[in-house]
Coordinates of N, CA, C and O in Angstrom, one line a residue:
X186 N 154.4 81.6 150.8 CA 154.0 80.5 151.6 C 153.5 81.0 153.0 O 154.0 81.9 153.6
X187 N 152.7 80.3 153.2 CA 151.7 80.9 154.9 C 152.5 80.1 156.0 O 153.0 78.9 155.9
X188 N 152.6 80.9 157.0 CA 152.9 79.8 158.2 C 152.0 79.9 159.2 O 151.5 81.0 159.4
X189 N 151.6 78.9 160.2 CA 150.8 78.6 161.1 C 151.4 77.8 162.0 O 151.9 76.7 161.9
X190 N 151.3 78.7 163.2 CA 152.1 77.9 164.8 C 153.7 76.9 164.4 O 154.1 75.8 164.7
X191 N 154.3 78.3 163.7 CA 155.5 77.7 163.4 C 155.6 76.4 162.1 O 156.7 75.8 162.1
X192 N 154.7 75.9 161.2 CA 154.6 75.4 160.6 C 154.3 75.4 158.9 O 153.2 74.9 158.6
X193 N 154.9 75.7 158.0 CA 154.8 75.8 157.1 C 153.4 75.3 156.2 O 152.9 74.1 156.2
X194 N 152.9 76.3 155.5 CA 151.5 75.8 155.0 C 151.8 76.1 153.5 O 152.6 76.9 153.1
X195 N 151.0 75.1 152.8 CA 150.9 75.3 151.0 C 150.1 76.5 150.4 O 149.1 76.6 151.0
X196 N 150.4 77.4 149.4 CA 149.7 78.5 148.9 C 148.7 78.1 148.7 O 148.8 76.9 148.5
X197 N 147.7 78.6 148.6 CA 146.3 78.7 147.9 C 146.6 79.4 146.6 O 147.5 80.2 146.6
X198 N 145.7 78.9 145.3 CA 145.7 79.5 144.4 C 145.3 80.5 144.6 O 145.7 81.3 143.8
X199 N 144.4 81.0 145.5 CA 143.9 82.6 145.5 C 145.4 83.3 146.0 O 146.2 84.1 145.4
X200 N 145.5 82.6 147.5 CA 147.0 83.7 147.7 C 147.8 83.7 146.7 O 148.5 84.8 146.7
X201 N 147.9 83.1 145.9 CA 149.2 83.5 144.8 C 148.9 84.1 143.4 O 149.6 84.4 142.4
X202 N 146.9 84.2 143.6 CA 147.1 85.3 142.7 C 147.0 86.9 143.3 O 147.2 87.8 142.6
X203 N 146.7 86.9 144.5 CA 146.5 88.3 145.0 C 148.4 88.4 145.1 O 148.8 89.5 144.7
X204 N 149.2 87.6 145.4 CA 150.3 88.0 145.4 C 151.2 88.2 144.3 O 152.3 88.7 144.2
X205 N 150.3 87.6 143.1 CA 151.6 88.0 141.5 C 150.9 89.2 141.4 O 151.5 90.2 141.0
X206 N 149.5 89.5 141.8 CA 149.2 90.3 140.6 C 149.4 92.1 140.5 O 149.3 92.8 139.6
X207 N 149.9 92.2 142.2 CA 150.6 93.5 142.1 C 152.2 93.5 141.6 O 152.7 94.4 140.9
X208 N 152.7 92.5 142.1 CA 154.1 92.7 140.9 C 153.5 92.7 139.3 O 154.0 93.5 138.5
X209 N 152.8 92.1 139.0 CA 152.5 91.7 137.4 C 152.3 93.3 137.3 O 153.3 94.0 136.9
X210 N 151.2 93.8 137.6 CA 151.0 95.3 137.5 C 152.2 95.8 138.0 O 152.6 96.4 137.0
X211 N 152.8 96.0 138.6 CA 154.0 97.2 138.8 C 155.2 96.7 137.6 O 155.9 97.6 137.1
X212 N 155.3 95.3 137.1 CA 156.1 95.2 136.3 C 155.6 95.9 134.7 O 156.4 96.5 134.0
X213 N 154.3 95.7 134.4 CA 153.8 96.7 133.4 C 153.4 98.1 133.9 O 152.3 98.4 133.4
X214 N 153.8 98.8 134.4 CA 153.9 100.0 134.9 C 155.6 100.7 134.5 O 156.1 101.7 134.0
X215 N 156.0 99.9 135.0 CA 157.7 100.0 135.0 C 157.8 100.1 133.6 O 158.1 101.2 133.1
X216 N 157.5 98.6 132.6 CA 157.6 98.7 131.2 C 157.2 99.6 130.5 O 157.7 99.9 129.4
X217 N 155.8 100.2 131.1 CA 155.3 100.9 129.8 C 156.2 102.7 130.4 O 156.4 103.6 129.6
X218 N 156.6 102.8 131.8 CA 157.7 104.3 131.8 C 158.6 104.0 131.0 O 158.8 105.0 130.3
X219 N 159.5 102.6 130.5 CA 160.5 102.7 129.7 C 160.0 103.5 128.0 O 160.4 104.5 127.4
X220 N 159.0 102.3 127.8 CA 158.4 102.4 126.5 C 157.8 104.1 126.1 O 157.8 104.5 124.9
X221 N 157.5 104.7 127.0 CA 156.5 106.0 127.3 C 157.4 106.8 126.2 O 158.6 106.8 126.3
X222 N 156.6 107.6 125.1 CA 157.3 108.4 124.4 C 156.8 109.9 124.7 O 157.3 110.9 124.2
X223 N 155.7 109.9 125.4 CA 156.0 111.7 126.0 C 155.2 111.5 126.8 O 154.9 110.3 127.1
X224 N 154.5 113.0 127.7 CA 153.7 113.2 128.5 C 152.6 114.0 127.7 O 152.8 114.8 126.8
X225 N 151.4 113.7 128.6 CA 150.1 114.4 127.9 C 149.7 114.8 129.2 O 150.0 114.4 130.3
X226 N 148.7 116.2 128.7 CA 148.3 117.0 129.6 C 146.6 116.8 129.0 O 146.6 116.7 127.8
X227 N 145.7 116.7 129.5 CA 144.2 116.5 129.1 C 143.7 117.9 129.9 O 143.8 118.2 131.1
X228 N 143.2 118.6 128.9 CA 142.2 119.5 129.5 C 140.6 119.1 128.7 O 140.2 118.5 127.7
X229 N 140.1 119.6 129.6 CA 138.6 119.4 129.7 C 137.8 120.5 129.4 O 137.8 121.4 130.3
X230 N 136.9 120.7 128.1 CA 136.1 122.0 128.3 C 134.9 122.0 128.2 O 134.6 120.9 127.7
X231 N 133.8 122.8 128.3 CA 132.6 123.3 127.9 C 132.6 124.6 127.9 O 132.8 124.9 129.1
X232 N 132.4 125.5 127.1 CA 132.5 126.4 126.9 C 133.6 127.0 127.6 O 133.4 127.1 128.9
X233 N 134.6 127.4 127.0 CA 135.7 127.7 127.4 C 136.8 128.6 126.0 O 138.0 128.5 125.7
X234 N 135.7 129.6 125.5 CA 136.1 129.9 124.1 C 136.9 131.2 124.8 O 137.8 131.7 124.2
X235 N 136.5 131.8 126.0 CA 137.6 133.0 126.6 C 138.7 132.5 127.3 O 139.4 133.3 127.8
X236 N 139.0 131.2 127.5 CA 140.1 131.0 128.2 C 141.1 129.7 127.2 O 142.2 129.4 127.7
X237 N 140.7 129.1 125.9 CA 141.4 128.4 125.3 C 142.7 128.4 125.0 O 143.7 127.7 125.4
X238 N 142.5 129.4 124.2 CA 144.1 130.0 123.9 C 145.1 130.1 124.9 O 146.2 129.6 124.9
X239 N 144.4 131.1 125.7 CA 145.3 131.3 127.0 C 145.6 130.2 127.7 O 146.6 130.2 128.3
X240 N 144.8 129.0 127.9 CA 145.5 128.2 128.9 C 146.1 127.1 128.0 O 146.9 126.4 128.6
X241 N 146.1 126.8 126.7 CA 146.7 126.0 125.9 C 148.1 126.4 125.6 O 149.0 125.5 125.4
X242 N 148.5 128.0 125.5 CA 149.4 128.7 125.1 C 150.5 128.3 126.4 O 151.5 127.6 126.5
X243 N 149.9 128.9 127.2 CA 150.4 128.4 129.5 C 150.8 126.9 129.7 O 151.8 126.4 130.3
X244 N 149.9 126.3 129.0 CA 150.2 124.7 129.1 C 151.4 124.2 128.2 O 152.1 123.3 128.6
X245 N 151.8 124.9 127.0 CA 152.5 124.6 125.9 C 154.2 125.3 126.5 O 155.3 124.8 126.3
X246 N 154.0 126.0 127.0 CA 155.3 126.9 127.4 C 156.1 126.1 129.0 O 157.2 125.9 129.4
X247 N 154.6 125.6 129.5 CA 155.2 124.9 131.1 C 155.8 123.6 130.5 O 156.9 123.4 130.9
X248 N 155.2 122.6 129.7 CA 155.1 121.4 129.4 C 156.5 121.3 128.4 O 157.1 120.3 128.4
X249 N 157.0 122.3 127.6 CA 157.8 122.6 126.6 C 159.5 122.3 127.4 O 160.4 121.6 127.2
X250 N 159.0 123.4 128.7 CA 160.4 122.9 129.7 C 160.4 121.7 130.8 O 161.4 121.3 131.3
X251 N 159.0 121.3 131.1 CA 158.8 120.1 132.0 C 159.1 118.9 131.1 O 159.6 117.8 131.4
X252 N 158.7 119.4 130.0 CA 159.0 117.5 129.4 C 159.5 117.7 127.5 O 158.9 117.7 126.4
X253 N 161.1 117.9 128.0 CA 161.9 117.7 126.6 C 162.0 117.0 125.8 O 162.6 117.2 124.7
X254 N 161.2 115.6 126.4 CA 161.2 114.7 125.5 C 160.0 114.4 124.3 O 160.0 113.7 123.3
X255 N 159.3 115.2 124.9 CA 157.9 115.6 124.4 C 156.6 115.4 124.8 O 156.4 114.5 125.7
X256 N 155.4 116.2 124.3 CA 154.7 116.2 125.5 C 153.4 116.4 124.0 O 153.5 116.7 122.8
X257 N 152.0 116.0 125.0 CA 150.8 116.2 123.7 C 150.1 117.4 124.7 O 150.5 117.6 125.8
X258 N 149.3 117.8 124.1 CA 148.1 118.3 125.1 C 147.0 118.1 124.1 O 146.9 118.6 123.0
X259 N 146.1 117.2 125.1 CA 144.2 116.3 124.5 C 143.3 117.5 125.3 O 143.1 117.8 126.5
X260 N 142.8 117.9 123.7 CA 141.9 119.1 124.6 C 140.2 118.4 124.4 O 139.5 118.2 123.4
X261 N 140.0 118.1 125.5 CA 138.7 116.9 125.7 C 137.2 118.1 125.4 O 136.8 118.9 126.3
X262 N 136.7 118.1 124.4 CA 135.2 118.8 124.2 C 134.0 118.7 124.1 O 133.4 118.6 123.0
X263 N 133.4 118.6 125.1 CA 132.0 118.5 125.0 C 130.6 118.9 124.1 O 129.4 118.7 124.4
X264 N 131.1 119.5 123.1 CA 130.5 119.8 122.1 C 130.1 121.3 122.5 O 129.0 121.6 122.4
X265 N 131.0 122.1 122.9 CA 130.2 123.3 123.7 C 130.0 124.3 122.6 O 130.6 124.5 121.5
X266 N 128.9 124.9 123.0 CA 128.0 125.6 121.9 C 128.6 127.0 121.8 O 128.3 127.6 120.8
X267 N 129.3 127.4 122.5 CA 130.4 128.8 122.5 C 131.2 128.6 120.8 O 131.2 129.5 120.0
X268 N 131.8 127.3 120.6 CA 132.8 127.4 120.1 C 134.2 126.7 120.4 O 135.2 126.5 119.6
X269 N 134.1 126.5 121.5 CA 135.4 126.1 122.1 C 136.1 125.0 121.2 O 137.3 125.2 120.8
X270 N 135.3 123.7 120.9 CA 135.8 122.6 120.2 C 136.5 123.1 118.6 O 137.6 122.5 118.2
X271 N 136.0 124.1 117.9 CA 136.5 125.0 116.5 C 137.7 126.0 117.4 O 138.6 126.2 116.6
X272 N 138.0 126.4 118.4 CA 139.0 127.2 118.3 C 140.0 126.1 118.6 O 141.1 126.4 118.1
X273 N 139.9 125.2 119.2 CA 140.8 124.2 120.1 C 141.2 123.6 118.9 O 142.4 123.5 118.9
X274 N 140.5 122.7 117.3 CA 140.6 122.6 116.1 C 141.6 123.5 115.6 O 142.6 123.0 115.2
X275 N 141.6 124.8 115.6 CA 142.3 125.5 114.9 C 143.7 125.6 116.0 O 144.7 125.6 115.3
X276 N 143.9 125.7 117.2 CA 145.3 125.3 118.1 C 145.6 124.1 117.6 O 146.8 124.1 117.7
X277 N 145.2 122.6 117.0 CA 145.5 121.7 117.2 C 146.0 122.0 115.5 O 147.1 121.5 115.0
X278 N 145.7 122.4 115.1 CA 146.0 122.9 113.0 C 147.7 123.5 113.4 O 148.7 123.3 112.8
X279 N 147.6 124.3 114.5 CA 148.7 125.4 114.3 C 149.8 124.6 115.1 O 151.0 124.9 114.9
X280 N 149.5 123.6 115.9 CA 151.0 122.8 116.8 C 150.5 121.2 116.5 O 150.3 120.4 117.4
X281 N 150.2 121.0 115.3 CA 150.1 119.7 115.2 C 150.7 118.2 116.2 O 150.2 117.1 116.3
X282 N 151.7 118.6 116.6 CA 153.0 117.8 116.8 C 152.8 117.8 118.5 O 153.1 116.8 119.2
X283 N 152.0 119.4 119.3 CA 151.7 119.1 120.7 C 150.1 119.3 121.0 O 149.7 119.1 122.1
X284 N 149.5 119.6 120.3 CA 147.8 119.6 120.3 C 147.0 118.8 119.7 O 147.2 118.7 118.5
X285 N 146.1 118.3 120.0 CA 145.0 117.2 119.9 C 143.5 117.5 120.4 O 143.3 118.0 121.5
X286 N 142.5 117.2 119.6 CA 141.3 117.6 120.5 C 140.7 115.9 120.5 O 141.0 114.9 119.9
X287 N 139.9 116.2 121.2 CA 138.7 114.9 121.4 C 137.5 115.5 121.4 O 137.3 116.4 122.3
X288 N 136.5 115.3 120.4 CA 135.5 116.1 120.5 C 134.2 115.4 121.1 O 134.7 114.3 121.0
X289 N 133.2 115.1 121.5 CA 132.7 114.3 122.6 C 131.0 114.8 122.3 O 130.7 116.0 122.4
X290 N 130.2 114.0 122.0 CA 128.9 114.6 121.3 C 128.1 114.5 122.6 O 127.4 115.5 122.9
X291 N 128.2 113.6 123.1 CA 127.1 113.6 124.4 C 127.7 114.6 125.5 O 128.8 115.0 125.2
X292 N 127.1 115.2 126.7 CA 128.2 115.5 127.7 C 127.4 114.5 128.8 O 126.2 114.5 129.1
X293 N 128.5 113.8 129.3 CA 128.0 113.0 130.2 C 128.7 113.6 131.5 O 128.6 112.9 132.5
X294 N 129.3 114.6 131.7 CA 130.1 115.2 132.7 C 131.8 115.2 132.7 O 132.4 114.7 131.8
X295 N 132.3 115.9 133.7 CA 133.6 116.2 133.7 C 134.3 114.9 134.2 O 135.5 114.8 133.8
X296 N 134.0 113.7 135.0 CA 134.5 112.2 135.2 C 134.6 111.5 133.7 O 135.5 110.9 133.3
X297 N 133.7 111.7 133.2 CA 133.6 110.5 131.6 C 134.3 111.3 130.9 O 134.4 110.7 129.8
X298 N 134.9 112.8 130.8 CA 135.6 113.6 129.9 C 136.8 113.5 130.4 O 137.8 113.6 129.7
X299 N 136.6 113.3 131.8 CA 138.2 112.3 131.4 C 138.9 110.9 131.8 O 140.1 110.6 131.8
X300 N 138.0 110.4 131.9 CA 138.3 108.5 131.5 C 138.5 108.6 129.8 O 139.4 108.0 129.1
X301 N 137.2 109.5 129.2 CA 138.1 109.4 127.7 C 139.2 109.7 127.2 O 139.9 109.1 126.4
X302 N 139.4 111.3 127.9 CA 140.7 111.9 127.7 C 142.2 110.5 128.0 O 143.2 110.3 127.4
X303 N 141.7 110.1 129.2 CA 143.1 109.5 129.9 C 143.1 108.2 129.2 O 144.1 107.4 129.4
X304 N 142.0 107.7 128.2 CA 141.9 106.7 127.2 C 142.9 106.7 125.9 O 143.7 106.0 125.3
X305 N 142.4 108.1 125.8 CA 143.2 108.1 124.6 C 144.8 108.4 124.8 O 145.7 108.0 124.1
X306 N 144.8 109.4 125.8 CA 146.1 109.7 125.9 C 147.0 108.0 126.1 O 148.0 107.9 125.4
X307 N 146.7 107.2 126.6 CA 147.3 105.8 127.0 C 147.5 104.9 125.7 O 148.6 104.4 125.6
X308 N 146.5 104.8 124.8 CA 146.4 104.9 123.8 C 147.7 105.4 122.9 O 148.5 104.8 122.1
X309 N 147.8 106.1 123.1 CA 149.1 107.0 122.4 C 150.2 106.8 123.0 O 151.2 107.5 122.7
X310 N 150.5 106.0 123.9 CA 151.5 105.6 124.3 C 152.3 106.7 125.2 O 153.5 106.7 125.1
X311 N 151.7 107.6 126.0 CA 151.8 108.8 126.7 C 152.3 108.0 128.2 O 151.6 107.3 128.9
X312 N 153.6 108.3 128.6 CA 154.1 107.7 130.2 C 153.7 108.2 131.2 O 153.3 107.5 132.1
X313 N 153.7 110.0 131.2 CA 152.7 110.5 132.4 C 151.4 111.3 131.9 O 151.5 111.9 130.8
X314 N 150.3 111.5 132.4 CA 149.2 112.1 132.1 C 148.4 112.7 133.3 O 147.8 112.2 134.3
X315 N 148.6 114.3 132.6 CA 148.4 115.4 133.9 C 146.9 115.5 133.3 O 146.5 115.0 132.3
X316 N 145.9 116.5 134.3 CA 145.0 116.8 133.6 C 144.4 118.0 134.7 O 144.3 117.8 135.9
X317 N 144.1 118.8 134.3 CA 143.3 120.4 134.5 C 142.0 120.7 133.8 O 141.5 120.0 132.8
X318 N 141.4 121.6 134.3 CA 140.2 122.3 133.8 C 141.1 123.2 132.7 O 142.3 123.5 132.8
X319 N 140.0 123.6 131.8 CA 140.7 125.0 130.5 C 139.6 126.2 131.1 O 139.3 127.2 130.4
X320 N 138.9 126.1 132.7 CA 138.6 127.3 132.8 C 139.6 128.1 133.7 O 139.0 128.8 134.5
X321 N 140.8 128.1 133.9 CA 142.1 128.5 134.7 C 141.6 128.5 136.1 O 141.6 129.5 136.8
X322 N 141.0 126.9 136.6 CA 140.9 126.9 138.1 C 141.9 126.7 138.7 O 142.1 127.3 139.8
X323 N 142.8 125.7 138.0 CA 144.2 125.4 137.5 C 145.5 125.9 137.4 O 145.7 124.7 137.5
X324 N 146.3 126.4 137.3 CA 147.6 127.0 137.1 C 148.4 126.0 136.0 O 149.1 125.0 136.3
X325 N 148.3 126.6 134.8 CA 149.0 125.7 133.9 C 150.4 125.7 134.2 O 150.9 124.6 133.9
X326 N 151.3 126.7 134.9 CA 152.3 126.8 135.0 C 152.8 125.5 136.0 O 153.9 125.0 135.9
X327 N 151.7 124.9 136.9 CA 151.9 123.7 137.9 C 151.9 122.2 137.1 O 151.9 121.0 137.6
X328 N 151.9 122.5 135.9 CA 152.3 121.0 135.2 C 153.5 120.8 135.1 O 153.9 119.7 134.6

């Protein structure tokens, strides 16, 4: 309720929707940390067939003791012509249970690789969601 020169004023429907609507949001925020069944890590590549392994392996080992409860890593691919999307396929064959790829036919850049990445990870019901480059600009170990 507004006050003016010590006098009590009636809400506006606008004030009371700018005023539920960050509780409404913090209360589904709150709900979906309860609900949250792991954390996802999104990496992002194009051509990235010399550093996959190695930062997926770094990611898997940090993420393993950061988050016990379980954790994905979405390896987001731009269709890169190296290879990377087939090796990151075959990591996602060998740890079923923490790897995932998204394979992505257009490249529209590293922002829309990961609005999808952070799509799908939410999608999956993922509570926190980290995200890095897979060319080790990054330090997997900082997840």
């Amino acid at each position: 309720m507004a006050v003016r020169n010590g006098k009590r004023l009636g809400t506006t429907a606008s004030q009371s929707k700018i005023i539920a609507t960050p509780i409404s949001i913090r209360q589904k925020i709150a709900q979906r940390l309860v609900e949250a069944q792991h954390t996802a890590a999104i990496l992002t590549t194009f051509n990235e067939a010399d550093n996959i392994d190695l930062v997926v392996a770094a990611a898997r080992r940090t993420l393993a003791k950061a988050a016990p409860d379980g954790f994905r890593i979405l390896v987001v691919d731009d269709s890169s012509p190296d290879g990377t999307g087939a090796m990151a396929d075959r990591l996602a064959a060998e740890h079923p249970d923490e790897v995932e790829v998204l394979h992505r036919t257009e490249r529209n850049g590293l922002g829309p690789a990961y609005l999808a990445g952070f799509a799908r990870a939410l999608a999956g019901d993922a509570g926190y969601v980290f995200e890095m480059d897979a060319d080790l600009s990054h330090d997997p170990a900082d997840l």
